[in-house]
Coordinates of C-alpha atoms in Angstrom, one line a residue:
M56 CA 33.3 -0.8 11.7
T57 CA 34.2 0.1 8.1
S58 CA 32.1 1.4 5.2
V59 CA 32.3 1.9 1.5
T60 CA 33.3 5.4 0.5
P61 CA 31.3 7.4 -2.0
T62 CA 34.4 7.7 -4.2
S63 CA 34.6 3.9 -4.7
L64 CA 31.1 3.9 -5.9
D65 CA 31.7 6.8 -8.3
R66 CA 34.4 4.8 -10.1
L67 CA 32.3 2.0 -11.5
P68 CA 32.9 1.5 -15.2
L69 CA 29.3 2.2 -16.1
R70 CA 27.5 5.4 -17.1
H71 CA 26.4 7.2 -14.0
L72 CA 22.8 8.4 -14.4
R73 CA 22.1 10.0 -11.1
R74 CA 22.8 10.2 -7.4
G75 CA 20.1 10.1 -4.7
K76 CA 20.5 10.7 -1.0
V77 CA 21.5 7.0 -0.7
R78 CA 21.6 5.3 -4.1
E79 CA 23.8 5.6 -7.1
V80 CA 22.0 4.7 -10.4
Y81 CA 24.1 3.3 -13.3
E82 CA 23.1 2.5 -16.9
V83 CA 24.0 -1.0 -18.0
D84 CA 22.2 -0.9 -21.3
A85 CA 18.9 0.1 -22.8
E86 CA 17.1 -2.5 -20.7
R87 CA 18.9 -2.7 -17.4
L88 CA 20.1 -0.5 -14.6
L89 CA 22.5 -1.2 -11.7
L90 CA 21.3 0.3 -8.4
V91 CA 24.0 0.6 -5.6
A92 CA 22.9 1.6 -2.1
S93 CA 25.7 3.6 -0.3
D94 CA 26.1 3.9 3.4
R95 CA 25.1 7.6 3.3
V96 CA 22.4 8.7 5.8
S97 CA 20.3 11.8 5.9
A98 CA 18.1 13.3 8.6
F99 CA 15.9 16.4 8.4
D100 CA 16.8 16.6 4.7
V101 CA 20.5 17.0 5.5
V102 CA 23.0 14.3 4.4
M103 CA 25.5 13.5 7.1
R104 CA 29.3 13.4 6.5
E105 CA 29.7 10.1 8.3
R106 CA 28.6 6.8 6.8
I107 CA 26.5 4.2 8.6
P108 CA 28.3 0.8 8.2
H109 CA 26.4 -1.8 6.3
K110 CA 23.3 0.4 5.9
G111 CA 23.4 0.1 2.1
A112 CA 23.7 -3.7 2.2
V113 CA 20.7 -3.9 4.6
L114 CA 18.6 -1.7 2.3
T115 CA 19.5 -3.8 -0.8
Q116 CA 19.3 -7.3 0.7
L117 CA 16.1 -6.6 2.7
T118 CA 14.5 -5.3 -0.5
A119 CA 15.6 -8.4 -2.3
W120 CA 14.2 -10.6 0.4
W121 CA 10.8 -8.9 0.2
L122 CA 10.7 -9.0 -3.6
R123 CA 11.3 -12.7 -3.6
N124 CA 8.4 -13.1 -1.2
F125 CA 6.1 -11.0 -3.3
A126 CA 7.0 -12.4 -6.7
A127 CA 3.8 -14.4 -6.9
V128 CA 1.6 -11.3 -6.4
V129 CA 3.4 -8.4 -8.0
R130 CA 5.7 -7.9 -10.9
H131 CA 9.0 -6.4 -9.8
H132 CA 12.2 -5.1 -11.5
M133 CA 14.9 -7.1 -9.7
L134 CA 17.0 -9.4 -11.8
S135 CA 19.6 -10.2 -9.2
A136 CA 21.0 -8.9 -5.9
D137 CA 23.7 -11.6 -5.7
V138 CA 27.2 -10.2 -6.3
D139 CA 28.4 -13.4 -8.1
E140 CA 25.5 -13.3 -10.5
I141 CA 25.9 -9.6 -11.1
I142 CA 29.6 -9.9 -11.9
A143 CA 28.9 -12.9 -14.1
A144 CA 26.6 -10.7 -16.1
L145 CA 28.9 -7.7 -16.0
P146 CA 32.5 -8.9 -15.8
S147 CA 33.9 -5.4 -15.9
L148 CA 32.7 -5.0 -12.3
A149 CA 34.9 -7.8 -10.9
P150 CA 37.6 -5.4 -9.6
Y151 CA 34.9 -3.4 -7.8
R152 CA 33.5 -6.4 -5.9
P153 CA 34.3 -4.9 -2.4
A154 CA 32.4 -1.7 -3.3
I155 CA 29.2 -3.4 -4.6
A156 CA 29.0 -6.7 -2.7
G157 CA 25.7 -6.9 -0.9
R158 CA 24.6 -3.4 -1.9
A159 CA 24.1 -3.7 -5.7
M160 CA 20.9 -4.8 -7.5
L161 CA 20.7 -5.5 -11.2
C162 CA 17.3 -4.3 -12.4
Q163 CA 15.0 -4.0 -15.4
R164 CA 14.5 -0.4 -16.6
T165 CA 11.0 1.0 -16.4
G166 CA 9.2 4.2 -17.1
V167 CA 8.7 5.5 -13.6
F168 CA 5.4 6.9 -12.4
P169 CA 6.0 10.4 -10.9
V170 CA 4.3 9.6 -7.6
E171 CA 5.1 8.0 -4.2
C172 CA 2.6 5.3 -3.3
V173 CA 2.3 5.7 0.4
V174 CA 0.3 3.3 2.6
R175 CA -0.5 4.3 6.2
G176 CA -1.7 1.7 8.7
Y177 CA -1.1 4.1 11.6
I178 CA -1.1 7.9 11.9
S179 CA 2.4 9.3 12.3
G180 CA 4.9 11.6 10.7
S181 CA 3.5 14.2 8.2
A182 CA 0.0 12.7 8.4
W183 CA -0.1 13.3 12.2
K184 CA 1.3 16.8 11.9
E185 CA -1.5 17.8 9.5
Y186 CA -4.2 15.9 11.4
R187 CA -3.5 17.4 14.8
V188 CA -3.9 20.9 13.3
Q189 CA -6.7 20.4 10.7
G190 CA -8.2 16.9 11.2
T191 CA -7.3 16.1 7.6
L192 CA -4.8 14.2 5.4
A193 CA -4.0 15.9 2.1
G194 CA -7.0 18.1 2.9
E195 CA -9.5 15.3 3.3
A196 CA -11.2 14.6 6.6
L197 CA -10.1 11.8 8.8
P198 CA -12.0 10.3 11.8
A199 CA -12.1 12.5 14.8
G200 CA -10.4 11.6 18.1
L201 CA -7.3 9.9 16.7
L202 CA -4.2 9.9 18.9
E203 CA -0.6 10.0 17.6
S204 CA 0.3 6.5 16.4
S205 CA -3.3 5.3 16.4
R206 CA -4.1 2.4 14.1
F207 CA -6.5 3.1 11.3
P208 CA -9.5 0.8 11.0
A209 CA -8.1 -0.1 7.5
P210 CA -4.9 0.9 5.8
I211 CA -5.1 4.2 3.9
F212 CA -3.6 4.8 0.5
S213 CA -2.1 8.3 0.7
P214 CA -0.1 9.2 -2.4
A215 CA 2.5 11.9 -2.5
T216 CA 4.5 13.9 -5.1
K217 CA 8.2 13.2 -5.5
A218 CA 10.2 16.1 -4.3
E219 CA 13.7 16.6 -5.7
I220 CA 14.5 18.9 -2.8
G221 CA 12.9 18.9 0.6
H222 CA 9.8 16.9 1.6
D223 CA 7.3 15.1 -0.6
E224 CA 3.8 16.6 -0.7
N225 CA 0.8 14.5 0.4
I226 CA -1.9 14.6 -2.4
T227 CA -5.3 13.2 -2.9
F228 CA -6.1 10.1 -4.9
D229 CA -8.0 12.3 -7.4
R230 CA -5.0 14.5 -8.0
M231 CA -2.9 11.4 -8.5
A232 CA -5.4 10.1 -11.0
A233 CA -5.3 13.4 -12.9
M234 CA -1.5 13.2 -13.0
I235 CA -1.2 9.6 -14.3
G236 CA -4.6 8.5 -15.4
A237 CA -7.5 6.8 -13.5
D238 CA -6.7 3.3 -14.6
D239 CA -3.1 3.4 -13.6
A240 CA -3.9 5.2 -10.3
A241 CA -6.3 2.5 -9.4
E242 CA -3.8 -0.3 -10.2
L243 CA -1.1 1.4 -8.2
K244 CA -3.5 1.8 -5.3
R245 CA -4.5 -1.9 -5.5
L246 CA -0.9 -3.2 -5.7
S247 CA 0.3 -0.9 -2.9
L248 CA -2.4 -2.0 -0.5
L249 CA -1.9 -5.7 -1.4
V250 CA 1.9 -5.6 -0.9
Y251 CA 1.6 -3.6 2.3
D252 CA -1.0 -6.0 3.7
R253 CA 1.2 -9.0 3.0
G254 CA 4.3 -7.3 4.3
R255 CA 2.5 -6.2 7.5
A256 CA 1.3 -9.7 8.2
I257 CA 4.8 -11.1 7.8
A258 CA 6.4 -8.5 10.0
A259 CA 3.7 -8.9 12.7
E260 CA 4.7 -12.6 13.0
R261 CA 8.2 -11.3 13.8
G262 CA 7.1 -8.7 16.4
I263 CA 7.4 -5.7 14.1
I264 CA 4.6 -3.2 13.2
I265 CA 5.0 -1.6 9.8
A266 CA 3.3 1.7 10.6
D267 CA 3.5 3.1 7.1
T268 CA 5.6 2.7 3.9
K269 CA 6.1 4.1 0.5
F270 CA 6.4 2.2 -2.8
E271 CA 7.4 3.2 -6.3
F272 CA 6.2 1.7 -9.5
G273 CA 7.2 1.9 -13.2
R274 CA 5.9 0.5 -16.5
D275 CA 8.2 -2.1 -18.1
R276 CA 8.9 -2.7 -21.8
D277 CA 5.9 -5.0 -22.0
G278 CA 3.6 -2.3 -20.6
C279 CA 3.2 -4.0 -17.2
V280 CA 3.1 -2.1 -13.9
T281 CA 6.2 -3.1 -12.0
L282 CA 7.3 -2.6 -8.4
I283 CA 10.7 -0.8 -8.3
D284 CA 13.2 0.8 -6.0
E285 CA 13.4 -0.2 -2.3
V286 CA 10.6 -2.1 -0.6
L287 CA 9.7 -2.2 3.1
T288 CA 13.1 -1.1 4.4
P289 CA 13.8 1.0 7.5
D290 CA 14.4 4.0 5.1
S291 CA 11.1 3.6 3.3
S292 CA 9.0 2.5 6.2
R293 CA 8.4 3.0 9.9
F294 CA 9.2 -0.2 11.8
W295 CA 8.0 -0.2 15.4
P296 CA 8.6 -2.9 18.0
A297 CA 5.1 -4.4 18.7
D298 CA 5.9 -5.1 22.4
R299 CA 6.5 -1.3 23.0
Y300 CA 3.6 0.0 21.0
E301 CA 1.5 2.6 22.9
P302 CA -0.9 5.0 21.1
G303 CA -0.7 8.6 22.1
R304 CA 3.0 9.2 21.6
A305 CA 5.8 8.8 19.1
Q306 CA 7.1 5.2 18.9
P307 CA 10.6 3.8 19.1
S308 CA 11.7 2.6 15.7
F309 CA 14.2 0.3 13.9
D310 CA 15.9 2.9 11.8
K311 CA 18.0 6.1 12.3
Q312 CA 16.3 7.0 15.6
P313 CA 19.7 7.3 17.5
L314 CA 20.8 9.8 14.8
R315 CA 17.6 11.8 15.0
D316 CA 17.8 11.9 18.8
Y317 CA 21.3 13.2 18.7
L318 CA 20.5 15.9 16.1
D319 CA 17.4 16.9 18.1
A320 CA 19.6 17.4 21.2
E321 CA 22.2 19.4 19.2
R322 CA 19.4 21.7 17.9
R323 CA 17.9 22.2 21.4
A324 CA 21.3 23.0 22.7
G325 CA 21.8 25.6 20.0
R326 CA 24.8 23.8 18.5
W327 CA 23.1 23.1 15.1
N328 CA 20.7 25.2 13.1
G329 CA 19.1 22.3 11.3
E330 CA 20.8 23.0 8.0
A331 CA 24.0 21.9 6.2
P332 CA 26.7 21.4 7.2
P333 CA 25.6 18.9 9.9
P334 CA 27.4 18.4 13.2
Q335 CA 30.0 15.7 13.4
L336 CA 28.5 12.4 14.6
P337 CA 30.1 10.6 17.6
N338 CA 31.2 7.0 17.0
E339 CA 28.6 5.7 19.4
V340 CA 25.7 7.3 17.4
V341 CA 27.1 5.9 14.1
D342 CA 27.4 2.4 15.6
A343 CA 24.0 2.5 17.3
T344 CA 22.4 3.4 14.1
S345 CA 24.2 0.7 12.2
I346 CA 23.0 -1.8 14.8
R347 CA 19.4 -0.7 14.4
Y348 CA 19.5 -1.4 10.6
L349 CA 21.2 -4.8 11.1
D350 CA 18.7 -5.7 13.8
A351 CA 15.8 -4.9 11.5
Y352 CA 17.2 -7.1 8.8
R353 CA 17.7 -10.0 11.3
R354 CA 14.2 -9.7 12.7
I355 CA 12.4 -9.5 9.4
T356 CA 14.3 -12.3 7.6
G357 CA 15.2 -14.5 10.6
Q358 CA 18.8 -14.5 9.6
P359 CA 21.8 -12.2 10.2
L360 CA 23.0 -10.2 7.2
I361 CA 26.0 -12.1 5.7
L362 CA 28.8 -9.5 5.1
E363 CA 31.8 -9.9 2.9
P364 CA 35.2 -8.8 4.1
T365 CA 36.1 -5.3 2.9

C-alpha cells in the first residue's frame, strides 16, 4: 500500500493556517477553507511515524457521505469533497491532484465554538474511567450499576473543552453555557443529539453501533449555527460491531484498534514508555489498521471507497 507524504500536502499553493494531528487547514479566501486529511495516525496522544494508507480519504469521504445525508436537518460547512469540483474552483491545485484526491474538502469558513459536542449512547472511554471510580461524568452523578459499555437509557450530551495538547476535559452543560451563552449551548445540544440519533439509526441498519461521537460547530457569515469538521468517522466516534456487543468489557472497534493493541503490547513488554518517539510499526499492523478504516467506510455507505491511482 502507498500513502501521501506530509511533504506533498505542505506544498499546496495556498496559505497554510494550521496543522492538526491529522488535518492540514488552508486558507482559500475570506469565505472558504480547504481541509486536507492526511494519513497520519496518533494513539495515546503520540503521532506515529508511519502513515495508514487511505485513512485520510476514508475520513473525508465518510464525512461527506454523512453531511449529504444530514443536509435536510442541519446546516453544514461542506461545499465539495469532489476533487474535480475542487480543482475547477481552484485551478492552481491541478498539479497537486494526487495529493488531495479523495482527502480534500472545500468548506465555508465559520467562527468556531470552543467546545467539543460529545454525545454518548454507551459508557466507554474517559466516561467509564471516571464513572468506575466516582460514579459520575464531569462530576455529575450517573445511574448506579452500569457496566463498561452499557447502553444509556437515552443518549447523553457530554461536552468537553478543546485541548491543544493532551486530552479534552469533560465539562458540564452549565459550564459550556457559561462559556458560549445559554442559547447557543442549547442549540448545539439539540443539533448534536439530533444528528447522533439519525446517524445511530442509519449505522444500526448496517450492523454498527455508534457508541459515542463528537461534533464541532461554528457560526457562518449569516449567523447560523453550522456543523463543521469531521462527522461520524472512526476517528471521531466509537464504531462497534453489533453482532459482537457484550456489556461488561471493552468492545472491538472499527478504527485503530490493531495499532492500540500493538502499542499496549510494546508498553507491557517494556519496549516503549508511552511517549514520543513511538516504536516502529510492523507492516502487518499498518495494513490491518488501514483495512479497518476501509471496512468502516464500506459498511456505513454500502460501497467500497473509490481510490484514484497515486
